[in-house]
Short mmCIF file of C-alpha atoms in Angstrom, two decimals:
data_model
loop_
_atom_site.label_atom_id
_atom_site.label_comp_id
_atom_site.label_asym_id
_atom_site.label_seq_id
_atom_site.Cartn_x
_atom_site.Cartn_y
_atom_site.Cartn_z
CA UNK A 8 -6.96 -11.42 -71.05
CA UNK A 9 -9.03 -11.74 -68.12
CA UNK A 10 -10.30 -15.19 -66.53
CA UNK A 11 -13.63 -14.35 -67.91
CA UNK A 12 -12.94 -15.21 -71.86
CA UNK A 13 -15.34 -17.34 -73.41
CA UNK A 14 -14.92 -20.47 -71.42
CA UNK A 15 -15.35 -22.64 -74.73
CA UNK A 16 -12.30 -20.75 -76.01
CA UNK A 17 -13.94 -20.31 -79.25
CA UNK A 18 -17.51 -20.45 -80.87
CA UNK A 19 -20.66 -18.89 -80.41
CA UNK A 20 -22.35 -19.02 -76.65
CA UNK A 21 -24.83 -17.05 -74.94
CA UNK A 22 -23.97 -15.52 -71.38
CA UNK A 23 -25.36 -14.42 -68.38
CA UNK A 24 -24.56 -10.74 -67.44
CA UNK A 25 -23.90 -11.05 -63.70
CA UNK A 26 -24.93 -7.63 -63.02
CA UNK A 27 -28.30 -8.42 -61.13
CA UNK A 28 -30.10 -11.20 -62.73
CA UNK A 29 -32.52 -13.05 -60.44
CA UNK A 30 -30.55 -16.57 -61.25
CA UNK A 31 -26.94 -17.69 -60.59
CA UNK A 32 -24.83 -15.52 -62.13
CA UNK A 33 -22.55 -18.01 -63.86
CA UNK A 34 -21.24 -16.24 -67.50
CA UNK A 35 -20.39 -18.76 -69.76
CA UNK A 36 -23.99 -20.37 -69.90
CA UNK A 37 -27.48 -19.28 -68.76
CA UNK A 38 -28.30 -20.96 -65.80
CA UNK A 39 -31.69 -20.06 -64.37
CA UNK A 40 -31.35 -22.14 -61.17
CA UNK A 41 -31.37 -20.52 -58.11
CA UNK A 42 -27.98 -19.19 -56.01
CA UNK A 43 -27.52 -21.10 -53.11
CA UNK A 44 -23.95 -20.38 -52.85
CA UNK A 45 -21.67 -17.09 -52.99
CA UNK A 46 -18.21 -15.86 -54.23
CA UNK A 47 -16.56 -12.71 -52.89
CA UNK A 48 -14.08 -11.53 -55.35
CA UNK A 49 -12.05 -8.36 -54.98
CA UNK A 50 -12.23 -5.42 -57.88
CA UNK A 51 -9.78 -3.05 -59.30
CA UNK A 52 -9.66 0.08 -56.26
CA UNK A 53 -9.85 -2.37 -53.04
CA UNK A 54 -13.87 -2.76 -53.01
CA UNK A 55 -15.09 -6.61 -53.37
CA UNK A 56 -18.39 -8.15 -55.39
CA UNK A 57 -19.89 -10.94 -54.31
CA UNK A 58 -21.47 -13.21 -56.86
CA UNK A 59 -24.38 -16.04 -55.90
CA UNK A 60 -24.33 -18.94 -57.62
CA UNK A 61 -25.99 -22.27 -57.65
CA UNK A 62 -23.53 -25.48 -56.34
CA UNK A 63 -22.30 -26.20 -59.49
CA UNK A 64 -21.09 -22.77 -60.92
CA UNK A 65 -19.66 -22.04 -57.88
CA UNK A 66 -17.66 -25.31 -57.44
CA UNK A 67 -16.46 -24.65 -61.58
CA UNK A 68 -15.64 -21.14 -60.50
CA UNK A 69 -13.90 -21.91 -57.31
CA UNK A 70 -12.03 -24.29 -59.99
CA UNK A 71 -11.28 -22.02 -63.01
CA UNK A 72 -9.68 -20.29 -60.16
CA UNK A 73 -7.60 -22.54 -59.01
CA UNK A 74 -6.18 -24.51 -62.12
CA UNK A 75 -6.31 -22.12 -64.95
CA UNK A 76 -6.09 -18.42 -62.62
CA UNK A 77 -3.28 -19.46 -60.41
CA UNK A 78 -1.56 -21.04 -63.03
CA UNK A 79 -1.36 -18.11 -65.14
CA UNK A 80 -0.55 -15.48 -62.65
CA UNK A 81 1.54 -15.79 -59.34
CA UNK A 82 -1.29 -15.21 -57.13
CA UNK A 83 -2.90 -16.66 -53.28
CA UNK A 84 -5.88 -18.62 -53.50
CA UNK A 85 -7.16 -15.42 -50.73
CA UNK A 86 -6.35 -12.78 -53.07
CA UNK A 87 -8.00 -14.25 -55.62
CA UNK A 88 -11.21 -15.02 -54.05
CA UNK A 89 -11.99 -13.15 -50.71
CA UNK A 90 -14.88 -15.29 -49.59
CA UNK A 91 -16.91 -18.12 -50.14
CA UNK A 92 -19.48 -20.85 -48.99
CA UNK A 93 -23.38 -21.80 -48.88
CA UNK A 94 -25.46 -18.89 -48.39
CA UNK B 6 2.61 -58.33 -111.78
CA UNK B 7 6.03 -55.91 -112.73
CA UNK B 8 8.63 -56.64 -110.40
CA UNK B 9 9.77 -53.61 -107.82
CA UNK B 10 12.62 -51.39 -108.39
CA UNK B 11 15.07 -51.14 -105.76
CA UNK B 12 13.79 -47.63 -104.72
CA UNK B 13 10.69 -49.14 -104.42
CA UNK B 14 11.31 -52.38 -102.12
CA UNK B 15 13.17 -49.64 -100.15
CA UNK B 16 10.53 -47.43 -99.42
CA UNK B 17 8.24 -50.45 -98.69
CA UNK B 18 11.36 -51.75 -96.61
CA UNK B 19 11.00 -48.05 -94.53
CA UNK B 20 7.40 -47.88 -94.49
CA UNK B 21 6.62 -51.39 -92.94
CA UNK B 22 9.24 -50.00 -89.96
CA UNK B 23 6.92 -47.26 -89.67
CA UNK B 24 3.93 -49.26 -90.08
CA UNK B 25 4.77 -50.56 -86.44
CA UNK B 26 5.96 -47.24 -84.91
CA UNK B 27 2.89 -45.69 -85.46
CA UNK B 28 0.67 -48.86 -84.40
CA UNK B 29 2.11 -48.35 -81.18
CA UNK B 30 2.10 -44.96 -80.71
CA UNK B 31 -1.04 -44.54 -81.52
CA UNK B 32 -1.98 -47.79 -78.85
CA UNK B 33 -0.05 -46.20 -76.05
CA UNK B 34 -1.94 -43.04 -76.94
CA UNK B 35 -5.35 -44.33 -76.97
CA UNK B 36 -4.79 -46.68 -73.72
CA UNK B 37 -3.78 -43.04 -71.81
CA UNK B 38 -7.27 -41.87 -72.60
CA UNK B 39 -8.90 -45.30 -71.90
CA UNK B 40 -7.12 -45.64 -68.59
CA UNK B 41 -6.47 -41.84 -67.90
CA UNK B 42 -4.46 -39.00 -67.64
CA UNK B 43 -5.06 -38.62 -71.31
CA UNK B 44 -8.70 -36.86 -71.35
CA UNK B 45 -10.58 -36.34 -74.72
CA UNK B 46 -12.14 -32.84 -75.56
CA UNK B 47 -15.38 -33.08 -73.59
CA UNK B 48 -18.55 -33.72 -75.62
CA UNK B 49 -16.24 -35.70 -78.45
CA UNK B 50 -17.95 -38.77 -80.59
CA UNK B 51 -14.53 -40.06 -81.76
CA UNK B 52 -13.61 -42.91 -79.28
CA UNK B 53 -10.52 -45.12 -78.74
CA UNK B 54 -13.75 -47.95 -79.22
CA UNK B 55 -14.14 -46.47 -83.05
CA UNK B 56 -10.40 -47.11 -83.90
CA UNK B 57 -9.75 -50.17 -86.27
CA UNK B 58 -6.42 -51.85 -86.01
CA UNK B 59 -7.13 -55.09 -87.32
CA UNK B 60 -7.85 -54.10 -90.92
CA UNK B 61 -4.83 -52.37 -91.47
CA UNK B 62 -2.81 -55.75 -91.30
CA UNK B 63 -4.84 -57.82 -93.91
CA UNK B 64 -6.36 -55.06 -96.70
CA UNK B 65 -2.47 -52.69 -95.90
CA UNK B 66 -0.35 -55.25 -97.13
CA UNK B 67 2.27 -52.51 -98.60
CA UNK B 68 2.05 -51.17 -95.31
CA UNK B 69 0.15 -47.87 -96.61
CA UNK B 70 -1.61 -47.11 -93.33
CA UNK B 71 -1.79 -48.48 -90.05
CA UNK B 72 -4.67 -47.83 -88.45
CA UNK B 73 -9.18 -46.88 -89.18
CA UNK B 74 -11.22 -44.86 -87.56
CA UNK B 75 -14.90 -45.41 -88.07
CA UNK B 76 -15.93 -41.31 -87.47
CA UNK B 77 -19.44 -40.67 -86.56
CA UNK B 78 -20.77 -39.45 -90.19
CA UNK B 79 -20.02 -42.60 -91.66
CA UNK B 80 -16.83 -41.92 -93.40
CA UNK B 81 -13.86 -43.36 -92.59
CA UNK B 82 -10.58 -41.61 -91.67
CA UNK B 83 -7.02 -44.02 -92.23
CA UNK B 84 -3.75 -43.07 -90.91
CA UNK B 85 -1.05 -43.25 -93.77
CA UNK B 86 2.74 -43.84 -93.69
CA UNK B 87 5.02 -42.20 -96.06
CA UNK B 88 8.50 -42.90 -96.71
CA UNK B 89 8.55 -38.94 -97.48
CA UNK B 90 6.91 -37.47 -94.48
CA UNK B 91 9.46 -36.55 -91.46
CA UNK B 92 10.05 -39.51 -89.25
CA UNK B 93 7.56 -38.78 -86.66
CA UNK B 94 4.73 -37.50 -88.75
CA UNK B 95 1.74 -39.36 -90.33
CA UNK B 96 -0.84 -38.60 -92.86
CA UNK B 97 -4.16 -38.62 -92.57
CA UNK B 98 -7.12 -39.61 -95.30
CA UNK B 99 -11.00 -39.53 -94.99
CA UNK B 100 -12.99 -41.76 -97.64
CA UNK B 101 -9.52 -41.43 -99.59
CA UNK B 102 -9.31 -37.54 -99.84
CA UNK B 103 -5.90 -36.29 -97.78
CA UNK B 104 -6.03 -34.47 -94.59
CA UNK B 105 -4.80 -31.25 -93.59
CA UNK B 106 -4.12 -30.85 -89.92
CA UNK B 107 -6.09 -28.07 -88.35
CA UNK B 108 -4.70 -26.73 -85.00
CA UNK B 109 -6.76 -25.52 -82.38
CA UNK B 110 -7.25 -21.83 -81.74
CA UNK B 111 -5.02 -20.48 -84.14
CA UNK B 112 -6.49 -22.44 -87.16
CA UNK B 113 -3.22 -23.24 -88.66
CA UNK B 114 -2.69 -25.88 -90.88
CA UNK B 115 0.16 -28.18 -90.23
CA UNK B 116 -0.35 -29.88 -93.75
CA UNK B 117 -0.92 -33.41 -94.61
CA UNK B 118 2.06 -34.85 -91.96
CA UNK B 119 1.79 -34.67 -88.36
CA UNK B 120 2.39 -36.75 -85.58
CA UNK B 121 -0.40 -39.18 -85.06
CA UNK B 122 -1.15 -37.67 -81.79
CA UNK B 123 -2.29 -33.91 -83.31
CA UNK B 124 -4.47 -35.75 -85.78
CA UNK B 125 -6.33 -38.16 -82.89
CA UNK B 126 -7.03 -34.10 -81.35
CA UNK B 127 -7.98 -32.68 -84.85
CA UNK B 128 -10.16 -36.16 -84.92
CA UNK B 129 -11.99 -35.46 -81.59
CA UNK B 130 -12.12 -32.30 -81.44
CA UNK B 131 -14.02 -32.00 -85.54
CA UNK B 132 -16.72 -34.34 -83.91
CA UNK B 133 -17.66 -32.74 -80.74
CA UNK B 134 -21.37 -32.58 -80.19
CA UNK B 135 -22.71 -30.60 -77.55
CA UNK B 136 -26.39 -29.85 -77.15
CA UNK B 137 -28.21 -27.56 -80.02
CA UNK B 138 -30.11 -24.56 -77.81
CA UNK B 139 -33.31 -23.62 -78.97
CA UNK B 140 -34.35 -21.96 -75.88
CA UNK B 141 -36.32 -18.45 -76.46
CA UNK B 142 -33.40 -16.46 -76.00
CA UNK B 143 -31.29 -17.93 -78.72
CA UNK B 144 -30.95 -16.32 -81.89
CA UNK B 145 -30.68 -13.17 -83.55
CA UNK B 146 -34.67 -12.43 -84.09
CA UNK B 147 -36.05 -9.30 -82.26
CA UNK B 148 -38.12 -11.85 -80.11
CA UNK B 149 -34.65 -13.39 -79.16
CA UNK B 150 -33.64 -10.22 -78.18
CA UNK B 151 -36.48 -9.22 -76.17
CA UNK B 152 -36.19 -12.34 -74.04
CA UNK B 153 -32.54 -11.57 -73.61
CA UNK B 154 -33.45 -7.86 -71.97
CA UNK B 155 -36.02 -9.29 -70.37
CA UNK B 156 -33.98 -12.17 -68.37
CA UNK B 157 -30.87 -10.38 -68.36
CA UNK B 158 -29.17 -12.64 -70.79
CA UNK B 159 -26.27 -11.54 -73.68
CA UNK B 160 -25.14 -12.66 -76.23
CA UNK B 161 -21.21 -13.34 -76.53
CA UNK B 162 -19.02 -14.54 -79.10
CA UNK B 163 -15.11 -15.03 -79.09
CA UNK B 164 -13.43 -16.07 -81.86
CA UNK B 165 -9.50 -17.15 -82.10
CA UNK B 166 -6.80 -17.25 -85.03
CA UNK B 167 -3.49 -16.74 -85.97
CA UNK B 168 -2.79 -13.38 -87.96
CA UNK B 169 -0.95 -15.59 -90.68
CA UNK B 170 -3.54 -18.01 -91.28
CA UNK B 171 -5.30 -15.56 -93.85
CA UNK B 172 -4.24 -15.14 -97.39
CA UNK B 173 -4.37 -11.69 -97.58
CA UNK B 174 -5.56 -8.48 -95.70
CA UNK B 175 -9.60 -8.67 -97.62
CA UNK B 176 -9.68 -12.37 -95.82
CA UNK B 177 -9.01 -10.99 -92.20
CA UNK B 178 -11.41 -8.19 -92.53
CA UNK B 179 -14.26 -10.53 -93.74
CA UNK B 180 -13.31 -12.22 -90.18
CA UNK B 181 -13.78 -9.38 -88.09
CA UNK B 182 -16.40 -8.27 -89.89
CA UNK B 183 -18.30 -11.40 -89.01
CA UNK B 184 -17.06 -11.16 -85.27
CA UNK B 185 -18.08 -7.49 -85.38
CA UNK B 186 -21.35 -7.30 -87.22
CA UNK B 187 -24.19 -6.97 -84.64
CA UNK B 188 -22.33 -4.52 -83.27
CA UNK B 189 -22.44 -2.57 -86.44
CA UNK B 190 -18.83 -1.24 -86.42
CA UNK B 191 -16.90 -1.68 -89.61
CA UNK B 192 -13.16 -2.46 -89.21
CA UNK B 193 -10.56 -2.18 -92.05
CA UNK B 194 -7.70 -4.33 -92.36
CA UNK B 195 -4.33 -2.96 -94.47
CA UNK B 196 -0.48 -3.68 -94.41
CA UNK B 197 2.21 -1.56 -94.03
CA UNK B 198 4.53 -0.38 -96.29
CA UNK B 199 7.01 -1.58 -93.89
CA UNK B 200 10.01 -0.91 -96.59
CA UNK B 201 8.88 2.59 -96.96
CA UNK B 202 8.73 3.32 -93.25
CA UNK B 203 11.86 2.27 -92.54
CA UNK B 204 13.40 4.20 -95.13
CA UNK B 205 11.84 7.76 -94.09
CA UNK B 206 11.81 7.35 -90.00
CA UNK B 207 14.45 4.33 -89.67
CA UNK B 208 16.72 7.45 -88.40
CA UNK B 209 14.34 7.92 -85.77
CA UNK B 210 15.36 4.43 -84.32
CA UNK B 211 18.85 5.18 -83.72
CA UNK B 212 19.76 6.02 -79.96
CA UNK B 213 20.32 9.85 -81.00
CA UNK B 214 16.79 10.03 -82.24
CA UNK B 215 15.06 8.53 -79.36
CA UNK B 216 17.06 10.86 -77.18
CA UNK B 217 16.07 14.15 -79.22
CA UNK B 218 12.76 15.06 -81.19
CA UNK B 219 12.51 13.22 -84.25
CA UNK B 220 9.91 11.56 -86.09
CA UNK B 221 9.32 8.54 -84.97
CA UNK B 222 6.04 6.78 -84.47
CA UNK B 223 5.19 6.24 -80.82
CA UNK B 224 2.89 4.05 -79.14
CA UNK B 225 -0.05 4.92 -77.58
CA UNK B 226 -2.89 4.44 -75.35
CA UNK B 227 -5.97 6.50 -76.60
CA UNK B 228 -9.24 6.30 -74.23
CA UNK B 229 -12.68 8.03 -74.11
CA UNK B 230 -14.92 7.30 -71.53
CA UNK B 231 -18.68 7.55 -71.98
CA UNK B 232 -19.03 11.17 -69.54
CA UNK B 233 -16.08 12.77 -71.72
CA UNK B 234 -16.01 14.43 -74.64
CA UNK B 235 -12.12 14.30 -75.40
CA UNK B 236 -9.96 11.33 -75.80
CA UNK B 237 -7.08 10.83 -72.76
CA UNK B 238 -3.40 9.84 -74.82
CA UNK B 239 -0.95 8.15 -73.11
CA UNK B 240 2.47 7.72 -74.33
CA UNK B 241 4.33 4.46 -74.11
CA UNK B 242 8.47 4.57 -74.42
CA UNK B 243 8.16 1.74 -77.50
CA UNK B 244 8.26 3.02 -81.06
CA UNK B 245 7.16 1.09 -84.13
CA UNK B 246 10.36 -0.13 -85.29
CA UNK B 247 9.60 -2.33 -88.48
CA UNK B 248 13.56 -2.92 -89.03
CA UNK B 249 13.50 -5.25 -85.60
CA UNK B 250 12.69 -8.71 -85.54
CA UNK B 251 9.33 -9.21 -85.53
CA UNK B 252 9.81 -11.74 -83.00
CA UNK B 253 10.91 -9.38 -80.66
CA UNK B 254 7.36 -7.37 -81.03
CA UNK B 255 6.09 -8.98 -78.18
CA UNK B 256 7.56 -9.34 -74.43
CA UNK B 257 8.83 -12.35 -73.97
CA UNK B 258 6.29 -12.99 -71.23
CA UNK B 259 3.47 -11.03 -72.49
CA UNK B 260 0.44 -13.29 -73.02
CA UNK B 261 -1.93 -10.34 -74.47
CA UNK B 262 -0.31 -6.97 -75.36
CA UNK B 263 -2.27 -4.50 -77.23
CA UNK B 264 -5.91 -4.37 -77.41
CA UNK B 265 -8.81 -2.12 -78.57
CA UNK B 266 -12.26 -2.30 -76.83
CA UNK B 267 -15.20 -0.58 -77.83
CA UNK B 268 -18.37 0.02 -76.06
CA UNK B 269 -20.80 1.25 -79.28
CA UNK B 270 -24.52 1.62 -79.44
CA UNK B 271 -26.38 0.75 -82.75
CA UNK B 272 -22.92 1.32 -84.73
CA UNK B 273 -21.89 4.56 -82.41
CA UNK B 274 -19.33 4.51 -80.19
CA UNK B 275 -20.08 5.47 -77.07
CA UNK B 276 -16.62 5.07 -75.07
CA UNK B 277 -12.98 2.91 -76.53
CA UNK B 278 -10.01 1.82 -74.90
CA UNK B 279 -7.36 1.68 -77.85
CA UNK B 280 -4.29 0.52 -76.00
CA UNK B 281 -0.57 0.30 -77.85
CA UNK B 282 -2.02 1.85 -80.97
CA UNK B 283 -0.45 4.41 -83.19
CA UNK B 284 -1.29 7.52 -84.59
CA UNK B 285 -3.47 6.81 -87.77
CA UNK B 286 -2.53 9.96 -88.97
CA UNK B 287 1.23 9.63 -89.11
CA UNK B 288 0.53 6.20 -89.90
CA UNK B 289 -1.14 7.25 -93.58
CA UNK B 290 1.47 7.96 -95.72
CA UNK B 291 2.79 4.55 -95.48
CA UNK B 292 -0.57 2.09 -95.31
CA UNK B 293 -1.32 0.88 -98.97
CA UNK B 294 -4.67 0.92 -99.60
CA UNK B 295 -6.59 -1.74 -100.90
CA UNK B 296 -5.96 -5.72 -100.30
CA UNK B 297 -2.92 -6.71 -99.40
CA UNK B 298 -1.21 -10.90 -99.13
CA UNK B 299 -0.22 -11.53 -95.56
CA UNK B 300 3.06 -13.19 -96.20
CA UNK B 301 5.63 -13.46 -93.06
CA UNK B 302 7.00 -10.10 -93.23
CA UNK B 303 3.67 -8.40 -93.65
CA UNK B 304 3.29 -5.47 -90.99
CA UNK B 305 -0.70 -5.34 -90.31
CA UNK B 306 -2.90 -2.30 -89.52
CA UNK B 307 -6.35 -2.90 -88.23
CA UNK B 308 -8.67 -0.02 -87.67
CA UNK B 309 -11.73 0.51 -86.46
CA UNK B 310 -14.44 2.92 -87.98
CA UNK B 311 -15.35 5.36 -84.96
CA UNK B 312 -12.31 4.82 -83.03
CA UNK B 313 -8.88 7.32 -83.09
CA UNK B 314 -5.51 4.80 -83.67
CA UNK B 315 -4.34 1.65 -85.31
CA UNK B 316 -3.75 -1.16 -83.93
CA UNK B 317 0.30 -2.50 -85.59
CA UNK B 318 1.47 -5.76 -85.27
CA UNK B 319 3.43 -8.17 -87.89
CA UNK B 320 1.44 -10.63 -89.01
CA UNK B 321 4.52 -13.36 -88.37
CA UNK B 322 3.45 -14.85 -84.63
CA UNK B 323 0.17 -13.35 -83.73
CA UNK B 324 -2.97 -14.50 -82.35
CA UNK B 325 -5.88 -12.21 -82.89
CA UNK B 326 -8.91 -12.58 -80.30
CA UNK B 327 -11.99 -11.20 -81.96
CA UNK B 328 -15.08 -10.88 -79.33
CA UNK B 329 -18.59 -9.15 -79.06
CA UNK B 330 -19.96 -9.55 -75.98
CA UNK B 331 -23.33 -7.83 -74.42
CA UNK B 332 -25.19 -8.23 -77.05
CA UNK B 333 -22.77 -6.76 -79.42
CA UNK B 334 -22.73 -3.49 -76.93
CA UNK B 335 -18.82 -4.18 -76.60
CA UNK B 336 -16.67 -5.51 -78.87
CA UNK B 337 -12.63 -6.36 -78.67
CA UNK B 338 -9.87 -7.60 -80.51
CA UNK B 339 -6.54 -8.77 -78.64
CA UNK B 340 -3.51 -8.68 -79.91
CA UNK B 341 -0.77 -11.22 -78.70
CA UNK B 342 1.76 -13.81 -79.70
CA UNK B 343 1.15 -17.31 -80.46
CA UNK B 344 3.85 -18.69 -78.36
CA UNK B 345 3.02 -16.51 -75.17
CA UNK B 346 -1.12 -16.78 -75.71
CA UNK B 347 -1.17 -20.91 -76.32
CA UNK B 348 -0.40 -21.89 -73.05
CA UNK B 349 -3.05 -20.07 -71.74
CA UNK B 350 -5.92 -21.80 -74.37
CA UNK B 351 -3.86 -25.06 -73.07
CA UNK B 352 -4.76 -24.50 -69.57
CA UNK B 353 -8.31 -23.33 -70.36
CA UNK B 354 -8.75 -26.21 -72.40
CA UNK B 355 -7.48 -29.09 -70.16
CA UNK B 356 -10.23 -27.15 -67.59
CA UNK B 357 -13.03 -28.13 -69.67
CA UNK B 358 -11.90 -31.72 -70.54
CA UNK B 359 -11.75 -32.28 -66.80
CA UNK B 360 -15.06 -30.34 -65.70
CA UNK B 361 -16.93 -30.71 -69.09
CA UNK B 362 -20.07 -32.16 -67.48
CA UNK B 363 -19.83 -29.40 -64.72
CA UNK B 364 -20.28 -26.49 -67.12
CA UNK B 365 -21.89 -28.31 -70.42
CA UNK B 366 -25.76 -26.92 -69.46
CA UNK B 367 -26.91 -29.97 -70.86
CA UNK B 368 -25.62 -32.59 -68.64
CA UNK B 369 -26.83 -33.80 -65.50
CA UNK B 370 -25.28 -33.85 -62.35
CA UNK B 371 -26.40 -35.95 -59.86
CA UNK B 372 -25.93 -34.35 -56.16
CA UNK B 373 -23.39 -37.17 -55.18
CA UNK B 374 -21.08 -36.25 -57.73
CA UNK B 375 -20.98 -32.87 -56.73
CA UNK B 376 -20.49 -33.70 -53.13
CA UNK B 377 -17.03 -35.57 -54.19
CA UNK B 378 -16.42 -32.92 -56.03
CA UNK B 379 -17.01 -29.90 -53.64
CA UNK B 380 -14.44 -32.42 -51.06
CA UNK B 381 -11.92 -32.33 -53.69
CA UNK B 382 -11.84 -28.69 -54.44
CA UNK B 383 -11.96 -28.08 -50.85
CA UNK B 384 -8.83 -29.89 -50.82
CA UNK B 385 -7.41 -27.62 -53.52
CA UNK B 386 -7.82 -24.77 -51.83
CA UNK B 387 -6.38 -26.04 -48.61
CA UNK B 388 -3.08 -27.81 -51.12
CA UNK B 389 -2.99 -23.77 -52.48
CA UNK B 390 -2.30 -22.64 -48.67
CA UNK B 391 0.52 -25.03 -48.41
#
């Protein structure tokens, strides 16, 4: 199960796609406020996505990593997430 | 007033000890969330401020129940003693009518005793109330949907349970169904004739048959990718083996094991990913058709219209996660064990107790906040690089 499943754990809720959208592309809620931030976050085959994001989402996603991602799998904080700050 | 039997002053005798167990449990309890580390479900409208202890000692005076809660429709809920219940559980009654405590994520009831601290969760988290969304986008209305395309929004919908927790094989299929229906694939839900297939491949088990060629059921992983017109097999060394414990089904570290996902479009599928499924086909002879109970030894097969292979799993320890995500473009079900997949809802969980307000799209953040909080996870990271 990847990091990505349904943050309420259960329940209806309506996501983002973060494939392009003109807001911050933060999944488990639409947010329609404007990136200011970015995440740079490896994919399967050694090629990396970055993801912009306003403050917030990108503080809860630098989170999720952190105390559910790590915890789950034995992984570095730098593997996990290749890059990030304030765009 | 008819005087008490002994059996009677006895179980009043044990019930008044209880009476103050539970009083205290449930204080110590209440003052962790008050005071911290104990944090509520996020968005809850049960408080420690809507529980009544006072009551309990003047209208309980056979010591009955301990404590009130005052719940936010009106009602009230009253922990009971019993004499009867295991030492460490409770009851629980709203307006009079006993409880049955609901567990999260798989569903489960735990009955009408559990300890006092599973029914202050089933409590808070029956009474959480987050925002109602009636933005444009929401719904299922082709204006809804429009909106959606047109700011780039999905809809998504994940839904947990335990395998066990329905009555028979008609009830899980109704789930699915529900879980599946914008998509417009139709799944089917039988058991096993587990007895049957042991009897005519339980030779194939034996270390002689795994060595050589003979029947035995295999599992596989059965792909098609949108650009192909063939489905890729892959063969995994694990055979169904309905003679082992079903206990053993699972790795012991495995958190999700076998899964199906399904990319369809308007009720075609366009591309699958059927992973540790078996061979429908060599499956048949021993699926009963028709609805089936789901008892503790019932094998399950759950199919989906469209999609080559079965996905096999005893019902005994299983969580089922049921999804449809991009606007029902995908849809999934995991299949993994209770025991290995909690933990995981645990963690996920105590994440949005602590950033609730973060990610709840109705609450406001005010900039300062943030700033503390963008110094503490700064910290985290630099804590992660020792």
């Amino acid at each position: 199960m990847s990091a990505a499943t349904s943050l309420d754990g259960s329940d209806t809720d309506i996501a983002l796609d973060g494939g392009g959208g003109p807001g911050c592309a933060w999944t488990e809620a639409v947010c329609t406020a404007a990136p200011t931030h970015f995440l740079t976050l490896p994919v399967p085959g050694g090629e990396s996505s970055t993801a912009l994001l306003c403050r917030r989402h990108w503080l809860a996603s630098l989170a999720y990593r952190i105390e559910v991602t790590m915890e789950v799998h034995p992984v570095a904080f730098d593997d996990l997430v290749l890059d990030y700050g304030e765009l | 007033m008819t005087k008490m039997t002994e059996a009677e002053q006895q179980a009043g005798a044990e019930r008044a000890v209880r009476f103050g167990i539970h009083r205290r449990e449930l204080r110590v309890l209440l003052a962790a969330e008050r005071a911290g580390p104990g944090l509520p479900p996020y968005g809850t409208r049960v408080t420690p401020d809507d529980v009544d202890f006072e009551s309990a000692l003047t209208a309980a005076a056979d010591f009955s129940w301990f404590a009130a809660v005052r719940l936010p429709d009106g009602r009230t809920a009253r922990f009971t003693v019993s004499a009867d219940a295991p030492e460490d559980e409770v009851g629980c009654e709203i307006d009079g009518r006993v409880q049955e405590c609901i567990q999260a994520h798989t569903h489960l009831s735990r009955g009408p005793s559990a300890p006092v601290e599973a029914w202050w969760d089933w409590l808070q988290r029956s009474f959480v109330a987050l925002g109602q969304h009636d933005e444009p986008w929401a719904g299922d209305g082709i204006e809804a949907q429009l909106e959606r395309v047109e700011r780039n929004i999905v809809y998504a919908d994940t839904q947990t349970s335990a395998a066990r927790r329905f009555a028979d094989t008609g009830e899980l299929e109704v789930w699915l169904t529900g879980v599946y229906a914008p998509s417009g694939l139709l799944p089917r839900v039988r058991r096993l004739d587990a007895d049957a297939y042991a009897q005519s491949y339980g030779r194939a088990f034996t270390a002689e048959a795994r060595a050589g060629d003979g029947p035995s059921l295999m599992s596989l992983g059965v792909s098609r990718q949108r650009d192909e017109s063939e489905p890729t097999t892959v063969w995994y060394a694990s055979y169904l083996d309905t003679t082992a414990d079903p206990a053993q089904w699972f790795p012991a570290d495995a958190r999700i094991w076998q899964a199906v996902r399904i990319f369809a479009d308007g009720g075609t599928v366009e591309a699958f990913d059927n992973d540790r499924c078996f061979d429908s086909g060599e499956l048949a002879p021993y699926v009963r058709d028709g609805v089936a109970p789901i008892d503790a030894d019932a094998w399950l097969v759950v199919e989906i219209a469209g999609v080559p292979g079965a996905q096999v799993f005893p019902a005994a320890d299983v969580m089922l996660v049921a999804a449809s995500d991009r606007d029902a473009a995908e849809i999934s079900l995991e299949v993994g064990s209770i025991d290995g997949v909690l933990p995981l809802f645990a963690l996920h969980d105590g994440f949005l107790r602590r950033w609730g307000p973060i990610v709840d799209p109705d609450a406001v953040v005010p900039e300062a906040d943030l700033d503390r909080l963008e110094a503490r996870v700064m910290q985290q990271i630099a804590e992660t690089r020792g």
